[in-house]
GROMACS .gro file of C-alpha atoms in nm:
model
  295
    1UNK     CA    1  -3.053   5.047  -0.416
    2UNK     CA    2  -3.210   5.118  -0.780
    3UNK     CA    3  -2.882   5.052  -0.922
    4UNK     CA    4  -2.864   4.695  -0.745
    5UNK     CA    5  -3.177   4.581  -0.863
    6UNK     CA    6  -3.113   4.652  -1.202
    7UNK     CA    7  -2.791   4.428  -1.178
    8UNK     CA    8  -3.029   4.173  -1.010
    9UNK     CA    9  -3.252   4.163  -1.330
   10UNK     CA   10  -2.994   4.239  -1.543
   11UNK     CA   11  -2.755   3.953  -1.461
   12UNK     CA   12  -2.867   3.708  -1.170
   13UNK     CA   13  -3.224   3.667  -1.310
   14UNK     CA   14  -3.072   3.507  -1.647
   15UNK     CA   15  -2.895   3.247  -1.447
   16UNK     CA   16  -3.059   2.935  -1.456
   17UNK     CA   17  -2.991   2.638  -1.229
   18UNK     CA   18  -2.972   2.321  -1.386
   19UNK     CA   19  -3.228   2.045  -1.259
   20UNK     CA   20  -3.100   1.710  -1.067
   21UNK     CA   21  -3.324   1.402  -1.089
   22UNK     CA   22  -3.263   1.040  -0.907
   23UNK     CA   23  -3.019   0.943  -1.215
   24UNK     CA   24  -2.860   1.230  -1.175
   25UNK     CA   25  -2.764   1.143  -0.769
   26UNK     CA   26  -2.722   0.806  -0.826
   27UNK     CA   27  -2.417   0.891  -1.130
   28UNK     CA   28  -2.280   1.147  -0.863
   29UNK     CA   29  -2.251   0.842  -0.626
   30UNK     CA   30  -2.065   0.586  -0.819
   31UNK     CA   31  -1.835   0.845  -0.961
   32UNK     CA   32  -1.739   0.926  -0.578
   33UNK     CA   33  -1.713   0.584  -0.528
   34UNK     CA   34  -1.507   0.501  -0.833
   35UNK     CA   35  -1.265   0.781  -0.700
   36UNK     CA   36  -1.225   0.666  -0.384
   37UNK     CA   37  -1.123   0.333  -0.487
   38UNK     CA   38  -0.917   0.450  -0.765
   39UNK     CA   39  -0.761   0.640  -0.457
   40UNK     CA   40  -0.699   0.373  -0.211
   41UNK     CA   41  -0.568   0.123  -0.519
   42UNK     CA   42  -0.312   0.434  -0.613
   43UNK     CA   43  -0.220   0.461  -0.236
   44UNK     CA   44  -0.182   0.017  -0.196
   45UNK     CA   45   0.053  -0.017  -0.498
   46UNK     CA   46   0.352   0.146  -0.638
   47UNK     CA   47   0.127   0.294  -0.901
   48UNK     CA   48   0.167   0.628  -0.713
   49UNK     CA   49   0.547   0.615  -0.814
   50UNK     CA   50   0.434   0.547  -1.176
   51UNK     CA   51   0.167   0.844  -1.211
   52UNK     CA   52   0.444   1.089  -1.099
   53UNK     CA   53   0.640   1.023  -1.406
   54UNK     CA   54   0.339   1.028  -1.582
   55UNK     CA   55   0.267   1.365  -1.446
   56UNK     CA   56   0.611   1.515  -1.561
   57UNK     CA   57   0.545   1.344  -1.929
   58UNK     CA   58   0.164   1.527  -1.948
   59UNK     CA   59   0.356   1.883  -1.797
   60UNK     CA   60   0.630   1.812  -2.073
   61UNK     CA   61   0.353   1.774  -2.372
   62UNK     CA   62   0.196   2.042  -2.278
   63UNK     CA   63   0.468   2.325  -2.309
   64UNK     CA   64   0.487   2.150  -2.642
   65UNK     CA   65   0.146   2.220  -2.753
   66UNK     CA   66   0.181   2.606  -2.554
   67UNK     CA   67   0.467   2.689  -2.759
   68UNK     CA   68   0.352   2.518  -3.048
   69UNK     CA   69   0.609   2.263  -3.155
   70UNK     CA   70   0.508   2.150  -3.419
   71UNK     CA   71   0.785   1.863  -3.478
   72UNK     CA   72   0.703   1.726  -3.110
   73UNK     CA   73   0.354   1.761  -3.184
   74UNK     CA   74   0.365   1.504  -3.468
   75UNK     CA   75   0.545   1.282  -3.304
   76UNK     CA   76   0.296   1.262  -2.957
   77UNK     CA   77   0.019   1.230  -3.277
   78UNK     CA   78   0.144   0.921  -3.409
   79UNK     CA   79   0.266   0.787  -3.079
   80UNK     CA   80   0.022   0.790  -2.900
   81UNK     CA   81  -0.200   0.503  -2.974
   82UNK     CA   82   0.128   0.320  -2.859
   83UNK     CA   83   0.154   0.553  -2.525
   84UNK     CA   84  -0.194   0.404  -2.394
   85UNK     CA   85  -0.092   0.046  -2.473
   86UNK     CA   86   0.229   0.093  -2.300
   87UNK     CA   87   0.090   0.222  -2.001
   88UNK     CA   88  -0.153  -0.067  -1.983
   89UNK     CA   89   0.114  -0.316  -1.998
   90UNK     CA   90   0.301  -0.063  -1.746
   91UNK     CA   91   0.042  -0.119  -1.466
   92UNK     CA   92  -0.082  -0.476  -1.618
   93UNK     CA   93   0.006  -0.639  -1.243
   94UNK     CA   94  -0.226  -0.372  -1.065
   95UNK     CA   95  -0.517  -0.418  -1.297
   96UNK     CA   96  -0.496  -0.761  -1.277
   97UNK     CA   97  -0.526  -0.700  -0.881
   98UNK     CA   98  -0.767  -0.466  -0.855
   99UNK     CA   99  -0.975  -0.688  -1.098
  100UNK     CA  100  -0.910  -1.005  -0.899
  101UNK     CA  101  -0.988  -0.801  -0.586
  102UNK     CA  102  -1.333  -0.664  -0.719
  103UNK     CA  103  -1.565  -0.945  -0.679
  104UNK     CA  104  -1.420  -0.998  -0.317
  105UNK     CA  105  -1.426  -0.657  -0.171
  106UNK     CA  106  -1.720  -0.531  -0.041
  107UNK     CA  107  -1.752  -0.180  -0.148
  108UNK     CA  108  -2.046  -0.037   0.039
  109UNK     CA  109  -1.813  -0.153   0.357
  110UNK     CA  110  -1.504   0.010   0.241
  111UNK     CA  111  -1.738   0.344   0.228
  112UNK     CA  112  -1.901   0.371   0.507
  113UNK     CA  113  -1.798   0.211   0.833
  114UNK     CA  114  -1.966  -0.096   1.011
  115UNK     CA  115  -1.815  -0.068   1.351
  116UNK     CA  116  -1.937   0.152   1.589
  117UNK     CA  117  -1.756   0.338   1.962
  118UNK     CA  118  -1.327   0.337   1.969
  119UNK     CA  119  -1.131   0.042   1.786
  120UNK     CA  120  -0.775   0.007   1.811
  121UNK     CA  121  -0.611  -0.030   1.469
  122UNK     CA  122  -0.254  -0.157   1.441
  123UNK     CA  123  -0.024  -0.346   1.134
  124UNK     CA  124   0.010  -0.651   1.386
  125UNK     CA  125  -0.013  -0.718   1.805
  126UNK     CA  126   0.252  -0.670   2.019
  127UNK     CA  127   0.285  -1.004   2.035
  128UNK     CA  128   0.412  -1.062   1.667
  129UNK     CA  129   0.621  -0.758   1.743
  130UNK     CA  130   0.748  -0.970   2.026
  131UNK     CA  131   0.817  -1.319   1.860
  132UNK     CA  132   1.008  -1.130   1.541
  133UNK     CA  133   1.241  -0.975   1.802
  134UNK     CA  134   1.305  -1.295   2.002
  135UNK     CA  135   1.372  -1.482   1.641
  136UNK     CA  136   1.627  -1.237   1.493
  137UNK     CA  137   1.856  -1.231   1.798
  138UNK     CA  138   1.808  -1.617   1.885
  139UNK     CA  139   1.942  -1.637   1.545
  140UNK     CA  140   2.186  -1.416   1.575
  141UNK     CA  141   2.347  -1.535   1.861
  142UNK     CA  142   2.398  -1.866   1.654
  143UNK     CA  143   2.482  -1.723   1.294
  144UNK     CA  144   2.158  -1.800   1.141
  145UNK     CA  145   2.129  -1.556   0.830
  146UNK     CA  146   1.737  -1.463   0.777
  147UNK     CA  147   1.576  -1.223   0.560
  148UNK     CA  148   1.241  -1.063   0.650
  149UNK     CA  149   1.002  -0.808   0.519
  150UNK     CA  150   0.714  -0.683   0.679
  151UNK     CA  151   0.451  -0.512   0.440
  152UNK     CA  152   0.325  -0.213   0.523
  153UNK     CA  153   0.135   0.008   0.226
  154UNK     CA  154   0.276  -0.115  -0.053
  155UNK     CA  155   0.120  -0.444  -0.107
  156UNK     CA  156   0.413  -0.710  -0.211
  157UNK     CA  157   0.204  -0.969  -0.409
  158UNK     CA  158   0.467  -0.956  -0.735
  159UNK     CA  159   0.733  -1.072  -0.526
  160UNK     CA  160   0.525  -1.308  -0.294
  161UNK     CA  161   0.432  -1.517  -0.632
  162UNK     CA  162   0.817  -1.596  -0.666
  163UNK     CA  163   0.831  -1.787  -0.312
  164UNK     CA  164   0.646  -2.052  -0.144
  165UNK     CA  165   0.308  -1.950   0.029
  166UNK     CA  166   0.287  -2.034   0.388
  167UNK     CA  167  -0.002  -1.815   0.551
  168UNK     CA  168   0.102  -1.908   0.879
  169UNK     CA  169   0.083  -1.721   1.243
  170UNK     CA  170   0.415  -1.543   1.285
  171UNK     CA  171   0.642  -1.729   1.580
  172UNK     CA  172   0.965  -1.705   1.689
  173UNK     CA  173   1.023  -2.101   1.661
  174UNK     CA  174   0.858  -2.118   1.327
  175UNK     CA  175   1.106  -1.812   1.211
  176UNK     CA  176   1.382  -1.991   1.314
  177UNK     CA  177   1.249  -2.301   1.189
  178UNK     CA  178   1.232  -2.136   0.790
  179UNK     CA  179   1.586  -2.058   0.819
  180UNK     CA  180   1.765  -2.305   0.973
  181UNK     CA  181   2.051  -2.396   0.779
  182UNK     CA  182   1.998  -2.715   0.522
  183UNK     CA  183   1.623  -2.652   0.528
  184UNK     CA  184   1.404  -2.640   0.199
  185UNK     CA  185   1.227  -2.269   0.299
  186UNK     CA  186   1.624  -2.156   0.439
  187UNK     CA  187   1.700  -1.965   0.106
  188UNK     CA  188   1.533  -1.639   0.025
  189UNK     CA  189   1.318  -1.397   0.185
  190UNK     CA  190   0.990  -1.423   0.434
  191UNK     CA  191   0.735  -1.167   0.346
  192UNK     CA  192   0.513  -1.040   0.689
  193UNK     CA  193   0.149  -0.939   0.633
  194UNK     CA  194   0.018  -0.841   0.953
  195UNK     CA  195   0.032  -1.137   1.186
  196UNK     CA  196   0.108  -1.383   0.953
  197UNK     CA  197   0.390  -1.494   0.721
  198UNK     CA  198   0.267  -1.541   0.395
  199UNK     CA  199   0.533  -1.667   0.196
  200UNK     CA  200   0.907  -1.779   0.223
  201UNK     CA  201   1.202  -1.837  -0.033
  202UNK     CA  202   1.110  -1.513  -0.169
  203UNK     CA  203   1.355  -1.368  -0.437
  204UNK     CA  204   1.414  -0.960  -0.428
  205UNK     CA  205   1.565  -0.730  -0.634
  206UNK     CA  206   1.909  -0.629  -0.512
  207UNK     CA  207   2.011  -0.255  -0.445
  208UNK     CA  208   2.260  -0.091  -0.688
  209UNK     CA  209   2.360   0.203  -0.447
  210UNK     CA  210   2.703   0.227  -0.438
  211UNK     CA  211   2.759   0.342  -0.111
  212UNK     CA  212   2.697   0.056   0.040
  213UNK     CA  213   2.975  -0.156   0.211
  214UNK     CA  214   3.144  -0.405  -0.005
  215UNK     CA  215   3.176  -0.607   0.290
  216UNK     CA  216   2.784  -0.654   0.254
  217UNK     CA  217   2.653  -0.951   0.076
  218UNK     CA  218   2.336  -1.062  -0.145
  219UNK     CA  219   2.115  -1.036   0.163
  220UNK     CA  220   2.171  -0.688   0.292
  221UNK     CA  221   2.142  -0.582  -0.074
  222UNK     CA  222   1.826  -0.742  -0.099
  223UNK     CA  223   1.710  -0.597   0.185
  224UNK     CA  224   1.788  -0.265   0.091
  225UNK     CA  225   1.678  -0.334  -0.311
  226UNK     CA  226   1.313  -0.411  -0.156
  227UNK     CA  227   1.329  -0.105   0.070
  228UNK     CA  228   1.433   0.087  -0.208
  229UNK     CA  229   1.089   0.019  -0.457
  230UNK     CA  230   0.818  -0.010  -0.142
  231UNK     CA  231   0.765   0.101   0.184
  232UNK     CA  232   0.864  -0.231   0.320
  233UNK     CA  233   1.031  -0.273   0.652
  234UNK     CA  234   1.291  -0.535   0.593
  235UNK     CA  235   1.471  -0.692   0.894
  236UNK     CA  236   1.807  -0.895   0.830
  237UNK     CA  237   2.042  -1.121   1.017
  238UNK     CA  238   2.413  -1.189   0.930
  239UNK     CA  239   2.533  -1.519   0.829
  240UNK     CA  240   2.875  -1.399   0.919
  241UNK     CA  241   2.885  -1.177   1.215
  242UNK     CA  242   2.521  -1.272   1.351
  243UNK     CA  243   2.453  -0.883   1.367
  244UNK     CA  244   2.097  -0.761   1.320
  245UNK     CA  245   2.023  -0.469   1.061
  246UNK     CA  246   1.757  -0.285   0.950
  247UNK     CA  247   1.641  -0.106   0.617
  248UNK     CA  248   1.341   0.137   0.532
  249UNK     CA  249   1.338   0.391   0.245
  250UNK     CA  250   1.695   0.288   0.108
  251UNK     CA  251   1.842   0.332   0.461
  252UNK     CA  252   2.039   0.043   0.629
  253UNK     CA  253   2.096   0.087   0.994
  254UNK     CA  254   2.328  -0.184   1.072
  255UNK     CA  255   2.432  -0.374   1.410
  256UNK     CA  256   2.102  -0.238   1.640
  257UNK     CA  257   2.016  -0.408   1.980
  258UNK     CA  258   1.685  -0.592   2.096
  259UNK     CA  259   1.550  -0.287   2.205
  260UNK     CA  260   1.620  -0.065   1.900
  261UNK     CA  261   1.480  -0.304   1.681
  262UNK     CA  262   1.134  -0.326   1.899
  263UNK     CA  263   1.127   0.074   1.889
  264UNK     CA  264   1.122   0.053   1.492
  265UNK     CA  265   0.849  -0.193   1.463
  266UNK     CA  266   0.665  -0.041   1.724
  267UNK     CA  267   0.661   0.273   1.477
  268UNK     CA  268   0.569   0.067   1.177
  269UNK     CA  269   0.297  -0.108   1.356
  270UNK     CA  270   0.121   0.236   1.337
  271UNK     CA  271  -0.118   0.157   1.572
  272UNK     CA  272  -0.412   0.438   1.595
  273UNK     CA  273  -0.698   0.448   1.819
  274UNK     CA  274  -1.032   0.515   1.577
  275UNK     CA  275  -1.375   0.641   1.667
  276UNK     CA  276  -1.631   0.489   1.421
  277UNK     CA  277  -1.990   0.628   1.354
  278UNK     CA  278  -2.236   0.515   1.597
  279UNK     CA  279  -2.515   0.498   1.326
  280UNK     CA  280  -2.472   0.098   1.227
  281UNK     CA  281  -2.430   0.051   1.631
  282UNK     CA  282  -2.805   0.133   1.570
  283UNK     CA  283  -2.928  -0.084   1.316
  284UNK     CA  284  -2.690  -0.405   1.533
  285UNK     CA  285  -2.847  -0.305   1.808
  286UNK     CA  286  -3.233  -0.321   1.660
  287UNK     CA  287  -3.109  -0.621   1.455
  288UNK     CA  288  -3.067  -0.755   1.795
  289UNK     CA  289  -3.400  -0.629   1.918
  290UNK     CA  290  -3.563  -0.801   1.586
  291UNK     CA  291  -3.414  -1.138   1.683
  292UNK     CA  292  -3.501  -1.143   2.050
  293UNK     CA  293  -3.838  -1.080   1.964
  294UNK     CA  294  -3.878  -1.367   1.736
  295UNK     CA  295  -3.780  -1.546   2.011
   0.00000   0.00000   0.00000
């Protein structure tokens, strides 16, 4: 027991605790904050992809600074001021965003959540799920080639900018409308953003995988090219053959049926049942109260 006390005094009674005033909080909050939405703009955009190969560069340098390198080392010196200009032209189009998006978005409701008892959260209804379906294979059975991606994640602004922007409530006859042949919005891709379309005559970049079918043209490679850089679910109908095919993650899944294609999107849709916090059903509730009583 003697010998415990003695390492008591010895040791824990020189510790000192350091002391945390109202600044002190208030700095630990907006650094939590900042992370959190430096975390959901890294999970939105294709930065994630980016910061891995950042990662392996960082790992790289520093072996070379472990094993002292000393060649290697003079070069990262004197490059380096370039390196951090580089990467800011790198992610210049998710800056830009997430500055365009910072006097919009309000963050105190991104934090903590404002609805209260179970809420059903889905990509879009069942009844966009519904009208794509009918749309592809109306259009297939007449040879109608379309092109369509539905955003999931990864948001698709940079190629949105290169089409026309609709922002329209997705329908079957307005689908079928974009690409009927001889039509202005026919050419290109339609980009899918929940419920609504929000831009045609998209351009994408085409897939250089050379195992797919020569017998495939610009649009399945575009299909697959978009797949290929975001987590895009991109639907597309054959000008030729009328078939309808599918691509997710560089995978093409050609010639499905009505009912295979419904089972896919039901999957993207993602929809989750949520149970929010009951505390602001508290303050609506006496905000309630406070206005009947004016009354």
């Amino acid at each position: 027991m003697n010998s415990v006390n003695q390492f008591l005094e010895k040791y824990v009674s020189k510790i000192s605790l350091p002391s945390i005033g109202i600044i002190d909080i208030i700095e630990i909050l907006i650094i939590s904050v900042f992370i959190y939405q430096f975390m959901i703009w890294i999970k939105q955009t294709r930065a994630y992809t980016l910061l891995k190969g950042i990662m392996v560069v960082l790992c790289f340098v520093i072996v070379i600074y472990i094993f002292h390198m000393n060649t290697l080392i003079w070069i990262i010196n004197n490059v380096a001021t370039v390196m951090l200009t580089a990467l800011v032209i790198i992610f210049q189009p998710e800056l830009r965003k997430i500055l365009e998006q910072l006097g919009q978005k309000n963050i105190i409701a991104s934090v903590i959540p404002f609805e209260s008892g179970k809420e059903v959260q889905a990509r879009f209804t069942d009844k966009t799920i519904n009208e794509i379906v009918k749309a592809c294979f109306d259009m297939g059975e007449v040879k109608t080639g379309a092109l369509i991606v539905i955003e999931q994640e990864v948001v698709l602004t940079e190629y949105e900018r290169t089409g026309i922007l609709l922002d329209s409530l997705i329908t079957s006859q307005l689908l079928i409308n974009i690409f009927e042949h001889n039509t202005p919005l026919h050419d290109g891709a339609v980009i899918v953003r929940g419920n609504r379309i929000v831009a045609a005559t998209c351009y994408l970049p085409l897939s250089d995988n050379m195992e797919l079918s020569k017998q495939l043209g610009t649009r399945h490679r575009a299909g697959v090219g978009i797949s290929e850089v975001s987590d895009s679910f991109t639907i597309i109908v054959s000008e030729e053959t009328g078939e309808v095919s599918t691509a997710m993650n560089g995978v093409l899944k050609r010639n499905i049926t009505s009912a295979q294609l419904k089972e896919q999107l039901l999957h993207v849709q993602n929809k989750t049942v949520i149970n929010n916090s009951k505390l602001i059903s508290l303050w609506k509730g006496r905000g309630k109260y406070e206005k009947k009583s004016d009354h």
